[in-house]
Coordinates of C-alpha atoms in Angstrom, one line a residue:
Chain I
Q1 CA -51.2 85.2 137.7
K2 CA -52.3 81.5 137.7
E3 CA -50.3 79.1 139.8
V4 CA -49.8 76.8 136.8
E5 CA -49.4 78.3 133.4
Q6 CA -49.7 76.5 130.1
D7 CA -49.8 77.7 126.4
P8 CA -53.3 76.9 125.2
G9 CA -52.1 76.1 121.6
P10 CA -53.4 74.6 119.4
L11 CA -50.2 72.7 118.6
S12 CA -50.4 71.0 115.2
V13 CA -47.9 68.3 114.3
P14 CA -47.7 65.5 111.6
E15 CA -48.1 61.9 112.6
G16 CA -44.8 60.5 113.9
A17 CA -43.5 63.8 115.2
I18 CA -42.1 64.2 118.7
V19 CA -44.3 66.5 120.7
S20 CA -43.1 68.7 123.6
L21 CA -45.7 70.1 126.0
N22 CA -44.7 72.5 128.7
C23 CA -45.9 74.1 131.9
T24 CA -44.5 76.5 134.4
Y25 CA -45.6 77.0 138.0
S26 CA -45.1 79.6 140.7
N27 CA -45.7 77.7 144.0
S28 CA -42.4 76.3 145.2
A29 CA -44.3 74.1 147.7
F30 CA -45.7 71.9 144.9
Q31 CA -44.3 68.4 145.2
Y32 CA -46.5 66.2 143.0
F33 CA -46.9 66.8 139.2
M34 CA -49.3 65.2 136.8
W35 CA -50.3 65.2 133.2
Y36 CA -53.9 64.5 132.3
R37 CA -55.3 64.0 128.8
Q38 CA -58.8 65.1 128.0
Y39 CA -60.7 64.2 124.8
S40 CA -63.5 66.3 123.6
R41 CA -66.6 66.0 125.8
K42 CA -64.9 63.6 128.2
G43 CA -63.4 63.8 131.7
P44 CA -59.6 64.2 132.2
E45 CA -57.7 61.0 132.5
L46 CA -54.4 60.6 134.3
L47 CA -51.4 60.0 131.9
M48 CA -48.3 60.5 134.1
Y49 CA -47.6 61.2 137.7
T50 CA -44.2 62.4 139.0
Y51 CA -43.0 63.2 142.5
S52 CA -40.4 66.0 142.9
S53 CA -37.8 66.5 140.2
G54 CA -36.8 63.9 137.6
N55 CA -37.9 62.0 134.6
K56 CA -40.5 59.3 134.3
E57 CA -41.1 57.2 131.2
D58 CA -44.2 55.2 130.2
G59 CA -44.3 53.8 126.7
R60 CA -44.3 56.8 124.2
F61 CA -44.7 59.3 127.0
T62 CA -42.0 60.9 129.1
A63 CA -42.6 63.4 131.9
Q64 CA -39.9 65.7 133.2
V65 CA -40.0 68.0 136.2
D66 CA -37.3 70.6 137.0
K67 CA -38.1 72.1 140.3
S68 CA -35.2 74.5 140.2
S69 CA -36.8 76.3 137.2
K70 CA -40.4 75.3 138.1
Y71 CA -40.8 73.7 134.7
I72 CA -42.9 70.7 133.8
S73 CA -42.7 68.9 130.4
L74 CA -44.4 66.0 128.7
F75 CA -42.8 64.5 125.6
I76 CA -44.8 62.2 123.2
R77 CA -42.7 60.1 120.8
D78 CA -44.1 58.8 117.5
S79 CA -47.3 60.9 117.9
Q80 CA -50.5 59.4 116.6
P81 CA -53.8 61.0 115.5
S82 CA -55.3 59.3 118.5
D83 CA -53.1 61.5 120.7
S84 CA -55.1 64.5 119.5
A85 CA -56.6 65.9 122.7
T86 CA -56.2 68.6 125.3
Y87 CA -53.3 68.0 127.7
L88 CA -53.5 69.4 131.2
C89 CA -50.6 69.7 133.6
A90 CA -51.4 69.7 137.3
A91 CA -49.5 70.2 140.5
Q92 CA -50.2 69.6 144.2
N93 CA -48.6 70.3 147.5
T94 CA -48.6 67.5 150.1
G95 CA -51.5 66.1 152.0
F96 CA -55.1 67.1 151.3
Q97 CA -54.2 70.1 149.2
K98 CA -56.0 71.1 146.1
L99 CA -54.8 69.8 142.7
V100 CA -54.1 72.9 140.6
F101 CA -54.4 72.6 136.9
G102 CA -53.0 74.6 134.0
T103 CA -55.3 75.8 131.3
G104 CA -54.5 72.9 129.0
T105 CA -52.7 72.7 125.6
R106 CA -54.8 71.5 122.6
L107 CA -52.7 69.0 120.5
L108 CA -53.7 68.1 116.9
V109 CA -51.8 65.2 115.2
S110 CA -52.6 65.0 111.5
P111 CA -52.3 61.7 109.6
Chain P
D1 CA -67.9 49.0 135.5
T2 CA -65.7 50.7 138.1
A3 CA -65.9 54.4 137.6
V4 CA -67.0 57.8 138.7
S5 CA -70.5 58.4 137.3
Q6 CA -72.3 61.7 137.2
T7 CA -75.9 62.5 136.4
P8 CA -77.2 64.2 134.4
K9 CA -74.7 64.5 131.5
Y10 CA -76.5 67.6 130.2
L11 CA -78.6 70.1 132.0
V12 CA -80.3 73.1 130.4
T13 CA -82.2 75.3 132.7
Q14 CA -83.5 78.9 133.1
M15 CA -81.9 81.6 135.3
G16 CA -83.2 81.5 138.8
N17 CA -83.9 77.8 138.9
D18 CA -82.4 75.4 141.5
K19 CA -80.7 72.2 140.2
S20 CA -78.7 69.3 141.5
I21 CA -75.9 67.2 140.1
K22 CA -75.2 63.7 141.5
C23 CA -71.9 61.8 141.6
E24 CA -71.1 58.3 142.7
Q25 CA -67.9 56.4 142.7
N26 CA -67.4 52.6 143.2
L27 CA -63.6 52.7 143.4
G28 CA -63.5 52.5 147.2
H29 CA -61.9 56.0 147.3
D30 CA -62.4 58.1 150.4
T31 CA -62.0 61.6 148.9
M32 CA -64.3 63.2 146.4
Y33 CA -64.1 66.6 144.6
W34 CA -66.1 69.0 142.5
Y35 CA -64.3 70.9 139.7
K36 CA -65.7 73.5 137.4
Q37 CA -64.3 73.8 133.8
D38 CA -65.0 77.0 132.0
S39 CA -65.2 77.6 128.3
K40 CA -61.5 78.1 128.1
K41 CA -61.0 74.6 129.5
F42 CA -59.6 75.9 132.8
L43 CA -60.4 73.4 135.6
K44 CA -60.8 74.9 139.0
I45 CA -61.6 73.1 142.3
M46 CA -64.7 74.0 144.1
F47 CA -65.1 71.5 147.0
S48 CA -63.4 68.4 148.4
Y49 CA -64.8 65.9 150.9
N50 CA -62.8 63.2 152.7
N51 CA -64.9 60.5 154.4
K52 CA -68.0 62.8 154.3
E53 CA -66.1 65.8 155.8
L54 CA -65.6 69.0 153.9
I55 CA -61.9 69.7 153.6
I56 CA -61.6 72.1 150.7
N57 CA -64.1 74.9 150.1
E58 CA -62.8 77.4 147.6
T59 CA -64.2 80.8 147.1
V60 CA -67.5 79.7 145.6
P61 CA -70.8 81.6 145.9
N62 CA -72.9 80.1 148.7
R63 CA -75.6 79.3 146.1
F64 CA -73.5 76.2 145.6
S65 CA -73.9 73.6 148.4
P66 CA -72.2 70.2 148.3
K67 CA -73.5 67.2 150.2
S68 CA -71.8 63.9 150.9
P69 CA -74.2 61.4 152.4
D70 CA -71.4 58.7 152.4
K71 CA -67.9 58.5 151.1
A72 CA -69.1 57.0 147.7
H73 CA -71.4 59.9 146.9
L74 CA -71.0 63.6 146.5
N75 CA -73.8 65.8 145.2
L76 CA -73.9 69.4 144.2
H77 CA -76.9 71.6 144.6
I78 CA -77.1 75.0 143.0
N79 CA -79.7 77.6 144.0
S80 CA -80.8 80.6 141.9
L81 CA -78.8 79.7 138.8
E82 CA -77.1 82.5 136.9
L83 CA -75.8 82.8 133.3
G84 CA -72.2 82.7 134.6
D85 CA -72.8 79.2 136.2
S86 CA -72.8 77.7 132.7
A87 CA -69.8 75.4 132.5
V88 CA -68.9 71.7 132.7
Y89 CA -68.9 70.4 136.3
F90 CA -66.6 67.4 136.9
C91 CA -66.7 65.1 139.9
A92 CA -63.5 63.3 140.8
S93 CA -62.3 60.9 143.5
S94 CA -59.0 59.8 144.9
Q95 CA -57.7 57.6 147.7
G96 CA -56.6 60.0 150.5
G97 CA -55.9 63.5 149.4
Q98 CA -52.8 62.3 147.7
N99 CA -51.7 62.7 144.3
Y100 CA -51.7 59.2 142.9
G101 CA -54.1 60.7 140.4
Y102 CA -57.7 61.6 140.6
T103 CA -60.3 59.7 138.6
F104 CA -62.7 62.0 136.9
G105 CA -66.3 61.5 135.9
S106 CA -67.3 62.4 132.3
G107 CA -68.8 65.7 133.4
T108 CA -72.2 67.5 133.6
R109 CA -72.6 70.2 130.9
L110 CA -74.8 72.9 132.6
T111 CA -76.3 75.6 130.4
V112 CA -78.2 78.4 132.0
V113 CA -80.5 80.4 129.6

């Protein structure tokens, strides 16, 4: 079992839809949670970063972490075709511990 | 441009060859990483260096040898390449080991034939 699990998709939505992307994790020691976006043939880029449980909002993006259920979510409001990419969730313990990634969910937003 | 840059972007080579991938960051970060992304997009850490010191060494065949001449550079040398080494290799950097987000390079697509 991978430490961070993610549905690979693809997830297809029309432009303007609200998108919900989710991950579960198994290591209760994880404290830091991130979402990365990866366009085709590019490196991952950091979208959102959250410490412990709670919500964080940045423009059209909202990240949620529920440590009690080991559940990580990313919501995208008013989705755009330019949001079409693979979204990777990631989690980390403290200190110089490895950042563990999920397998990524491919999102397709159609005009 | 401030960035993490990797060379080469593409590498096609025959089984049994030895090859190197270079990575440089000008972000002033002190920690650098090598990740391998397989065909299913799964990103798995291979190595991490902090101030030229190896701090993470995952279960990677010893044909893979990282080298960090200074904290801005991290190279990856691969001996006796195998078909299964075909993947995209990403270099990344961060400040400390912490979790304010890694900055990734654009990747080196290695194809072993």
